[in-house]
PDB file of C-alpha atoms in Angstrom:
ATOM      1  CA  MET F1364    -259.927-327.819 106.619  1.00 96.00           C
ATOM      2  CA  GLN F1365    -262.604-325.855 104.799  1.00 97.00           C
ATOM      3  CA  HIS F1366    -261.986-324.562 101.274  1.00 98.00           C
ATOM      4  CA  PHE F1367    -263.420-321.307  99.955  1.00 98.00           C
ATOM      5  CA  VAL F1368    -263.243-319.283  96.764  1.00 98.00           C
ATOM      6  CA  CYS F1369    -263.627-315.530  96.241  1.00 98.00           C
ATOM      7  CA  SER F1370    -262.854-313.130  93.413  1.00 98.00           C
ATOM      8  CA  ASP F1371    -262.598-309.467  92.420  1.00 98.00           C
ATOM      9  CA  ILE F1372    -262.244-307.792  95.831  1.00 98.00           C
ATOM     10  CA  HIS F1373    -260.868-304.712  93.987  1.00 98.00           C
ATOM     11  CA  GLY F1374    -259.285-302.911  96.934  1.00 98.00           C
ATOM     12  CA  HIS F1375    -262.418-302.959  99.111  1.00 97.00           C
ATOM     13  CA  MET F1376    -260.790-303.179 102.530  1.00 97.00           C
ATOM     14  CA  ASP F1377    -263.976-303.270 104.611  1.00 96.00           C
ATOM     15  CA  LEU F1378    -265.256-306.333 102.770  1.00 97.00           C
ATOM     16  CA  PHE F1379    -261.809-307.926 102.751  1.00 97.00           C
ATOM     17  CA  ASN F1380    -261.628-307.568 106.532  1.00 97.00           C
ATOM     18  CA  GLU F1381    -265.090-309.112 106.882  1.00 96.00           C
ATOM     19  CA  ILE F1382    -264.036-312.083 104.761  1.00 97.00           C
ATOM     20  CA  MET F1383    -260.810-312.613 106.696  1.00 97.00           C
ATOM     21  CA  GLY F1384    -262.571-312.254 110.026  1.00 97.00           C
ATOM     22  CA  PHE F1385    -265.043-314.942 108.983  1.00 97.00           C
ATOM     23  CA  LEU F1386    -262.274-317.255 107.785  1.00 98.00           C
ATOM     24  CA  ASN F1387    -260.105-316.724 110.837  1.00 96.00           C
ATOM     25  CA  GLU F1388    -262.917-318.100 113.003  1.00 96.00           C
ATOM     26  CA  LYS F1389    -262.466-321.477 111.279  1.00 94.00           C
ATOM     27  CA  ASP F1390    -260.188-324.136 112.741  1.00 93.00           C
ATOM     28  CA  SER F1391    -258.380-324.161 109.395  1.00 97.00           C
ATOM     29  CA  TYR F1392    -259.152-322.889 105.922  1.00 98.00           C
ATOM     30  CA  GLN F1393    -257.794-322.447 102.437  1.00 98.00           C
ATOM     31  CA  LEU F1394    -258.926-319.495 100.347  1.00 98.00           C
ATOM     32  CA  PHE F1395    -258.654-319.459  96.578  1.00 98.00           C
ATOM     33  CA  MET F1396    -258.615-315.787  95.537  1.00 98.00           C
ATOM     34  CA  LEU F1397    -259.300-315.637  91.807  1.00 98.00           C
ATOM     35  CA  GLY F1398    -257.500-312.366  91.092  1.00 98.00           C
ATOM     36  CA  ASP F1399    -258.337-308.673  90.767  1.00 98.00           C
ATOM     37  CA  ALA F1400    -257.538-308.009  94.418  1.00 98.00           C
ATOM     38  CA  CYS F1401    -256.414-304.476  93.526  1.00 98.00           C
ATOM     39  CA  ASP F1402    -257.698-301.255  91.920  1.00 98.00           C
ATOM     40  CA  ARG F1403    -260.993-299.343  91.748  1.00 96.00           C
ATOM     41  CA  GLN F1404    -261.071-298.946  95.559  1.00 95.00           C
ATOM     42  CA  PRO F1405    -258.298-297.413  97.713  1.00 94.00           C
ATOM     43  CA  PHE F1406    -256.555-300.380  99.357  1.00 97.00           C
ATOM     44  CA  GLY F1407    -255.518-302.633  96.496  1.00 98.00           C
ATOM     45  CA  TYR F1408    -251.798-302.542  97.239  1.00 98.00           C
ATOM     46  CA  GLU F1409    -252.306-303.420 100.915  1.00 98.00           C
ATOM     47  CA  ILE F1410    -254.695-306.259 100.061  1.00 98.00           C
ATOM     48  CA  MET F1411    -252.215-307.728  97.580  1.00 98.00           C
ATOM     49  CA  ILE F1412    -249.536-307.700 100.286  1.00 98.00           C
ATOM     50  CA  ARG F1413    -251.816-309.385 102.806  1.00 98.00           C
ATOM     51  CA  LEU F1414    -252.802-312.088 100.331  1.00 98.00           C
ATOM     52  CA  LEU F1415    -249.168-312.806  99.456  1.00 98.00           C
ATOM     53  CA  GLU F1416    -248.230-313.066 103.133  1.00 98.00           C
ATOM     54  CA  ASN F1417    -251.078-315.411 104.068  1.00 98.00           C
ATOM     55  CA  PRO F1418    -250.038-319.094 103.855  1.00 98.00           C
ATOM     56  CA  ASN F1419    -253.693-320.142 103.725  1.00 98.00           C
ATOM     57  CA  VAL F1420    -254.346-318.271 100.476  1.00 98.00           C
ATOM     58  CA  VAL F1421    -253.913-319.507  96.916  1.00 98.00           C
ATOM     59  CA  TYR F1422    -253.759-316.169  95.083  1.00 98.00           C
ATOM     60  CA  LEU F1423    -254.379-316.404  91.336  1.00 98.00           C
ATOM     61  CA  LYS F1424    -253.439-313.715  88.855  1.00 98.00           C
ATOM     62  CA  GLY F1425    -256.198-311.559  87.385  1.00 98.00           C
ATOM     63  CA  ASN F1426    -256.079-309.104  84.532  1.00 98.00           C
ATOM     64  CA  HIS F1427    -255.665-306.232  87.016  1.00 98.00           C
ATOM     65  CA  GLU F1428    -252.602-307.870  88.557  1.00 98.00           C
ATOM     66  CA  ASP F1429    -251.252-308.323  85.046  1.00 98.00           C
ATOM     67  CA  MET F1430    -251.860-304.660  84.187  1.00 98.00           C
ATOM     68  CA  PHE F1431    -250.148-303.645  87.444  1.00 98.00           C
ATOM     69  CA  VAL F1432    -247.060-305.691  86.528  1.00 98.00           C
ATOM     70  CA  ARG F1433    -246.854-304.200  83.034  1.00 98.00           C
ATOM     71  CA  ALA F1434    -247.309-300.647  84.323  1.00 98.00           C
ATOM     72  CA  ALA F1435    -244.740-301.134  87.104  1.00 98.00           C
ATOM     73  CA  ARG F1436    -242.117-302.486  84.726  1.00 98.00           C
ATOM     74  CA  SER F1437    -242.812-299.629  82.358  1.00 98.00           C
ATOM     75  CA  LEU F1438    -242.208-297.084  85.119  1.00 98.00           C
ATOM     76  CA  ASN F1439    -239.112-298.953  86.257  1.00 98.00           C
ATOM     77  CA  ASP F1440    -237.664-298.640  82.747  1.00 98.00           C
ATOM     78  CA  ILE F1441    -238.204-294.867  82.870  1.00 98.00           C
ATOM     79  CA  SER F1442    -236.662-294.720  86.342  1.00 98.00           C
ATOM     80  CA  LEU F1443    -233.501-296.488  85.153  1.00 98.00           C
ATOM     81  CA  GLU F1444    -233.279-294.467  81.954  1.00 98.00           C
ATOM     82  CA  GLU F1445    -233.617-291.106  83.719  1.00 98.00           C
ATOM     83  CA  SER F1446    -231.652-292.101  86.861  1.00 98.00           C
ATOM     84  CA  LEU F1447    -234.516-291.022  89.090  1.00 98.00           C
ATOM     85  CA  SER F1448    -236.373-292.968  91.739  1.00 98.00           C
ATOM     86  CA  LYS F1449    -240.011-293.779  91.100  1.00 98.00           C
ATOM     87  CA  GLU F1450    -241.014-291.389  93.878  1.00 98.00           C
ATOM     88  CA  GLU F1451    -238.923-288.627  92.296  1.00 98.00           C
ATOM     89  CA  LEU F1452    -240.682-289.244  88.977  1.00 98.00           C
ATOM     90  CA  LEU F1453    -244.013-288.952  90.782  1.00 98.00           C
ATOM     91  CA  ASN F1454    -242.953-285.746  92.528  1.00 97.00           C
ATOM     92  CA  GLN F1455    -241.905-284.245  89.192  1.00 96.00           C
ATOM     93  CA  SER F1456    -245.363-284.910  87.779  1.00 97.00           C
ATOM     94  CA  THR F1457    -248.402-282.805  88.518  1.00 96.00           C
ATOM     95  CA  SER F1458    -250.277-285.939  89.658  1.00 97.00           C
ATOM     96  CA  ILE F1459    -250.233-289.722  89.531  1.00 98.00           C
ATOM     97  CA  ILE F1460    -252.604-289.456  86.567  1.00 97.00           C
ATOM     98  CA  HIS F1461    -250.100-287.256  84.726  1.00 97.00           C
ATOM     99  CA  LEU F1462    -247.270-289.673  85.463  1.00 98.00           C
ATOM    100  CA  MET F1463    -249.287-292.633  84.220  1.00 98.00           C
ATOM    101  CA  GLU F1464    -249.832-291.015  80.844  1.00 97.00           C
ATOM    102  CA  ARG F1465    -246.164-291.444  79.990  1.00 97.00           C
ATOM    103  CA  THR F1466    -246.547-294.956  78.549  1.00 98.00           C
ATOM    104  CA  SER F1467    -249.381-296.977  77.057  1.00 98.00           C
ATOM    105  CA  ASP F1468    -249.122-299.689  79.739  1.00 98.00           C
ATOM    106  CA  MET F1469    -249.429-297.151  82.550  1.00 98.00           C
ATOM    107  CA  SER F1470    -252.242-295.320  80.762  1.00 98.00           C
ATOM    108  CA  LEU F1471    -254.211-298.551  80.280  1.00 98.00           C
ATOM    109  CA  TYR F1472    -253.783-299.376  83.946  1.00 98.00           C
ATOM    110  CA  ARG F1473    -254.933-295.893  85.001  1.00 98.00           C
ATOM    111  CA  ARG F1474    -258.040-296.133  82.820  1.00 98.00           C
ATOM    112  CA  ASN F1475    -258.906-299.393  84.566  1.00 97.00           C
ATOM    113  CA  GLY F1476    -258.819-297.897  88.044  1.00 98.00           C
ATOM    114  CA  GLY F1477    -255.190-298.589  88.969  1.00 98.00           C
ATOM    115  CA  ALA F1478    -253.956-295.102  89.913  1.00 98.00           C
ATOM    116  CA  GLU F1479    -254.301-295.441  93.688  1.00 98.00           C
ATOM    117  CA  THR F1480    -252.774-298.922  93.809  1.00 98.00           C
ATOM    118  CA  PHE F1481    -249.913-297.677  91.641  1.00 98.00           C
ATOM    119  CA  LYS F1482    -249.307-294.594  93.785  1.00 98.00           C
ATOM    120  CA  ASP F1483    -249.292-296.648  96.998  1.00 98.00           C
ATOM    121  CA  TRP F1484    -246.758-299.043  95.491  1.00 98.00           C
ATOM    122  CA  ILE F1485    -244.522-296.111  94.457  1.00 98.00           C
ATOM    123  CA  MET F1486    -244.763-294.443  97.876  1.00 98.00           C
ATOM    124  CA  ALA F1487    -243.868-297.759  99.543  1.00 98.00           C
ATOM    125  CA  GLY F1488    -240.611-297.826  97.590  1.00 98.00           C
ATOM    126  CA  GLY F1489    -241.688-299.261  94.255  1.00 98.00           C
ATOM    127  CA  SER F1490    -240.237-302.696  94.966  1.00 98.00           C
ATOM    128  CA  MET F1491    -239.614-304.734  91.836  1.00 98.00           C
ATOM    129  CA  ALA F1492    -239.332-307.855  93.996  1.00 98.00           C
ATOM    130  CA  PHE F1493    -242.989-307.316  94.875  1.00 98.00           C
ATOM    131  CA  VAL F1494    -243.830-306.852  91.189  1.00 98.00           C
ATOM    132  CA  ASN F1495    -242.063-310.096  90.335  1.00 98.00           C
ATOM    133  CA  LYS F1496    -244.062-311.948  92.999  1.00 98.00           C
ATOM    134  CA  ILE F1497    -247.294-310.661  91.509  1.00 98.00           C
ATOM    135  CA  ASP F1498    -246.139-311.620  88.027  1.00 98.00           C
ATOM    136  CA  LYS F1499    -245.437-315.178  89.167  1.00 98.00           C
ATOM    137  CA  LEU F1500    -248.900-315.738  90.623  1.00 98.00           C
ATOM    138  CA  PRO F1501    -250.480-318.912  89.245  1.00 98.00           C
ATOM    139  CA  LEU F1502    -253.081-318.619  86.508  1.00 98.00           C
ATOM    140  CA  PHE F1503    -255.273-321.508  87.612  1.00 98.00           C
ATOM    141  CA  ALA F1504    -256.025-323.940  90.420  1.00 98.00           C
ATOM    142  CA  THR F1505    -258.022-327.102  90.932  1.00 98.00           C
ATOM    143  CA  TYR F1506    -259.688-328.651  93.971  1.00 98.00           C
ATOM    144  CA  GLU F1507    -261.736-331.851  93.846  1.00 98.00           C
ATOM    145  CA  ASN F1508    -264.054-331.412  90.820  1.00 98.00           C
ATOM    146  CA  PHE F1509    -263.587-327.629  90.662  1.00 98.00           C
ATOM    147  CA  ASP F1510    -261.381-325.815  88.138  1.00 98.00           C
ATOM    148  CA  MET F1511    -260.606-322.146  88.788  1.00 98.00           C
ATOM    149  CA  CYS F1512    -259.106-319.211  86.904  1.00 98.00           C
ATOM    150  CA  HIS F1513    -259.772-315.497  86.832  1.00 98.00           C
ATOM    151  CA  ALA F1514    -261.772-314.932  83.661  1.00 98.00           C
ATOM    152  CA  GLY F1515    -262.888-318.412  82.707  1.00 98.00           C
ATOM    153  CA  CYS F1516    -262.016-319.970  79.381  1.00 98.00           C
ATOM    154  CA  THR F1517    -262.915-322.725  76.937  1.00 98.00           C
ATOM    155  CA  ARG F1518    -261.800-326.306  77.414  1.00 98.00           C
ATOM    156  CA  LYS F1519    -259.201-325.894  74.665  1.00 98.00           C
ATOM    157  CA  GLU F1520    -257.818-322.739  76.312  1.00 98.00           C
ATOM    158  CA  TRP F1521    -257.695-324.524  79.682  1.00 98.00           C
ATOM    159  CA  GLU F1522    -255.762-327.446  78.234  1.00 98.00           C
ATOM    160  CA  SER F1523    -253.291-325.147  76.474  1.00 98.00           C
ATOM    161  CA  LYS F1524    -253.100-322.831  79.541  1.00 97.00           C
ATOM    162  CA  ASP F1525    -253.748-319.821  77.314  1.00 98.00           C
ATOM    163  CA  VAL F1526    -252.686-316.809  79.397  1.00 98.00           C
ATOM    164  CA  ASP F1527    -254.749-314.109  77.663  1.00 98.00           C
ATOM    165  CA  SER F1528    -257.921-316.183  77.848  1.00 98.00           C
ATOM    166  CA  MET F1529    -257.517-317.050  81.523  1.00 98.00           C
ATOM    167  CA  LEU F1530    -257.010-313.366  82.341  1.00 98.00           C
ATOM    168  CA  TRP F1531    -259.377-311.625  79.928  1.00 98.00           C
ATOM    169  CA  SER F1532    -261.864-313.957  78.209  1.00 97.00           C
ATOM    170  CA  ARG F1533    -265.560-313.155  77.922  1.00 95.00           C
ATOM    171  CA  ASN F1534    -266.171-315.526  75.034  1.00 93.00           C
ATOM    172  CA  HIS F1535    -266.609-318.817  76.893  1.00 96.00           C
ATOM    173  CA  PHE F1536    -270.046-318.444  78.470  1.00 94.00           C
ATOM    174  CA  PHE F1537    -271.835-320.677  75.958  1.00 92.00           C
ATOM    175  CA  ALA F1538    -268.971-323.180  75.675  1.00 95.00           C
ATOM    176  CA  PRO F1539    -269.345-326.501  77.531  1.00 96.00           C
ATOM    177  CA  TRP F1540    -267.013-327.443  80.371  1.00 98.00           C
ATOM    178  CA  PHE F1541    -265.499-330.849  81.089  1.00 98.00           C
ATOM    179  CA  PRO F1542    -267.990-333.549  82.114  1.00 97.00           C
ATOM    180  CA  ASP F1543    -268.519-333.850  85.882  1.00 97.00           C
ATOM    181  CA  ARG F1544    -266.367-330.782  86.577  1.00 98.00           C
ATOM    182  CA  ILE F1545    -267.246-327.172  87.425  1.00 98.00           C
ATOM    183  CA  LEU F1546    -265.429-324.023  86.255  1.00 98.00           C
ATOM    184  CA  ILE F1547    -265.351-321.134  88.744  1.00 98.00           C
ATOM    185  CA  HIS F1548    -264.309-317.665  87.548  1.00 98.00           C
ATOM    186  CA  GLY F1549    -264.675-313.947  88.188  1.00 98.00           C
ATOM    187  CA  HIS F1550    -263.803-311.033  85.856  1.00 98.00           C
ATOM    188  CA  THR F1551    -267.286-310.510  84.386  1.00 96.00           C
ATOM    189  CA  PRO F1552    -269.702-308.905  86.873  1.00 94.00           C
ATOM    190  CA  ILE F1553    -272.703-311.177  87.317  1.00 91.00           C
ATOM    191  CA  ALA F1554    -275.145-308.586  86.004  1.00 86.00           C
ATOM    192  CA  TYR F1555    -273.125-308.486  82.759  1.00 87.00           C
ATOM    193  CA  LEU F1556    -273.515-312.167  81.999  1.00 87.00           C
ATOM    194  CA  PRO F1557    -275.660-312.721  78.913  1.00 84.00           C
ATOM    195  CA  SER F1558    -279.289-312.219  79.964  1.00 78.00           C
ATOM    196  CA  TYR F1559    -280.122-315.660  78.601  1.00 69.00           C
ATOM    197  CA  MET F1560    -277.685-317.185  81.084  1.00 74.00           C
ATOM    198  CA  LEU F1561    -279.175-315.233  83.991  1.00 74.00           C
ATOM    199  CA  LYS F1562    -282.684-316.271  83.004  1.00 70.00           C
ATOM    200  CA  LEU F1563    -281.744-319.956  82.804  1.00 66.00           C
ATOM    201  CA  SER F1564    -279.960-319.783  86.163  1.00 69.00           C
ATOM    202  CA  GLY F1565    -283.050-318.358  87.833  1.00 67.00           C
ATOM    203  CA  CYS F1566    -280.907-315.609  89.303  1.00 67.00           C
ATOM    204  CA  ASN F1567    -282.995-312.988  91.112  1.00 59.00           C
ATOM    205  CA  LYS F1568    -280.194-311.541  93.264  1.00 58.00           C
ATOM    206  CA  ARG F1569    -277.476-310.423  90.910  1.00 62.00           C
ATOM    207  CA  TRP F1570    -274.897-309.982  93.650  1.00 71.00           C
ATOM    208  CA  ILE F1571    -275.030-313.704  94.489  1.00 80.00           C
ATOM    209  CA  PRO F1572    -272.620-315.962  92.548  1.00 90.00           C
ATOM    210  CA  VAL F1573    -274.461-317.434  89.582  1.00 91.00           C
ATOM    211  CA  HIS F1574    -274.423-321.108  88.638  1.00 92.00           C
ATOM    212  CA  TYR F1575    -274.979-321.323  84.887  1.00 92.00           C
ATOM    213  CA  TYR F1576    -274.548-323.539  81.827  1.00 91.00           C
ATOM    214  CA  ASP F1577    -276.309-326.509  83.404  1.00 90.00           C
ATOM    215  CA  ASN F1578    -274.495-325.758  86.691  1.00 92.00           C
ATOM    216  CA  SER F1579    -271.110-326.484  85.107  1.00 96.00           C
ATOM    217  CA  LYS F1580    -269.894-322.895  85.616  1.00 97.00           C
ATOM    218  CA  ILE F1581    -270.007-320.364  88.467  1.00 97.00           C
ATOM    219  CA  ASP F1582    -269.414-316.618  88.138  1.00 96.00           C
ATOM    220  CA  MET F1583    -268.141-315.075  91.400  1.00 97.00           C
ATOM    221  CA  ASP F1584    -267.786-311.403  90.364  1.00 96.00           C
ATOM    222  CA  THR F1585    -270.263-309.366  92.412  1.00 94.00           C
ATOM    223  CA  ALA F1586    -268.812-305.991  91.275  1.00 94.00           C
ATOM    224  CA  CYS F1587    -268.134-305.277  94.948  1.00 94.00           C
ATOM    225  CA  PHE F1588    -266.376-301.984  94.215  1.00 93.00           C
ATOM    226  CA  THR F1589    -269.772-300.530  93.349  1.00 92.00           C
ATOM    227  CA  THR F1590    -272.296-302.883  95.005  1.00 92.00           C
ATOM    228  CA  ASN F1591    -270.430-303.166  98.342  1.00 94.00           C
ATOM    229  CA  VAL F1592    -271.334-306.865  98.340  1.00 93.00           C
ATOM    230  CA  ILE F1593    -269.054-309.887  97.966  1.00 95.00           C
ATOM    231  CA  SER F1594    -269.427-313.636  98.384  1.00 95.00           C
ATOM    232  CA  LEU F1595    -267.436-316.652  99.466  1.00 97.00           C
ATOM    233  CA  PHE F1596    -268.270-320.040  97.955  1.00 97.00           C
ATOM    234  CA  ASN F1597    -267.584-323.080 100.124  1.00 98.00           C
ATOM    235  CA  LEU F1598    -266.090-325.748  97.863  1.00 98.00           C
ATOM    236  CA  ASP F1599    -266.788-328.505 100.395  1.00 98.00           C
ATOM    237  CA  THR F1600    -270.454-327.770 101.118  1.00 97.00           C
ATOM    238  CA  GLU F1601    -271.253-325.765  97.944  1.00 95.00           C
ATOM    239  CA  GLU F1602    -272.860-323.096 100.124  1.00 95.00           C
ATOM    240  CA  THR F1603    -272.474-319.377  99.565  1.00 94.00           C
ATOM    241  CA  VAL F1604    -271.743-316.821 102.287  1.00 94.00           C
ATOM    242  CA  THR F1605    -272.420-313.239 101.234  1.00 93.00           C
ATOM    243  CA  PHE F1606    -271.064-310.118 102.926  1.00 94.00           C
ATOM    244  CA  ALA F1607    -272.486-306.621 102.591  1.00 89.00           C
ATOM    245  CA  GLU F1608    -270.747-303.516 103.875  1.00 75.00           C
ATOM    246  CA  ASP F1609    -271.960-302.615 107.365  1.00 62.00           C
ATOM    247  CA  GLU F1610    -274.190-305.703 107.513  1.00 56.00           C
ATOM    248  CA  ASN F1611    -273.771-309.199 108.905  1.00 50.00           C
ATOM    249  CA  HIS F1612    -272.925-312.034 106.544  1.00 47.00           C
ATOM    250  CA  VAL F1613    -275.831-313.980 105.073  1.00 45.00           C
ATOM    251  CA  ASN F1614    -276.001-317.647 104.109  1.00 42.00           C
ATOM    252  CA  TRP F1615    -277.838-318.426 100.863  1.00 38.00           C
TER     253      TRP F1615
END
């Protein structure tokens, strides 16, 4: 079995299909998806479903999954209070954007690119069982000498399993990781890493996952929703396979 890690697909179905086509050619594989499968591009809801249904995927929660859960539960509360289905609430609104301004959780999710994912979930019936599955996604995973979570975190936050840090942190870049182990995360697009880190890593292709802090950390977020580029990292060979929309995959 080969083991791969990917992050921040953000509803980009073309790239998701390329990744899955590549993996399905393997005799067997396990994919660690480090969250933010949804939002910003049109097919976030469908990608979340496909990840949940795939027994070869370890799907971790990202901050976008967390925002989806909070927004969905907020809308469900309104639905129960007003005795209207979620689709009826949407139909009563002038748009999904208008509906999502009704609560702070929905508004935050909309501002972070969640409107299309949210609308697709509503139109599919607004299942709270689905929401509960997303809420119960694990926050972290380990394989061999690799530790993985969505945003990255400090050693103290890892040991305490601090939820907010694992989903949202951007304060750990200069913090050391555990000796002889490597932290893999997404959440922060590679180009947004501190320039000092990029310079030390020797990164000259900012869509390729960056190894930084003396190679003890790897950032996987290629901002694929705007770059149309995403990468898989092979945990067994430590090789990177990069996919670009409408192009063949490239080994680096």
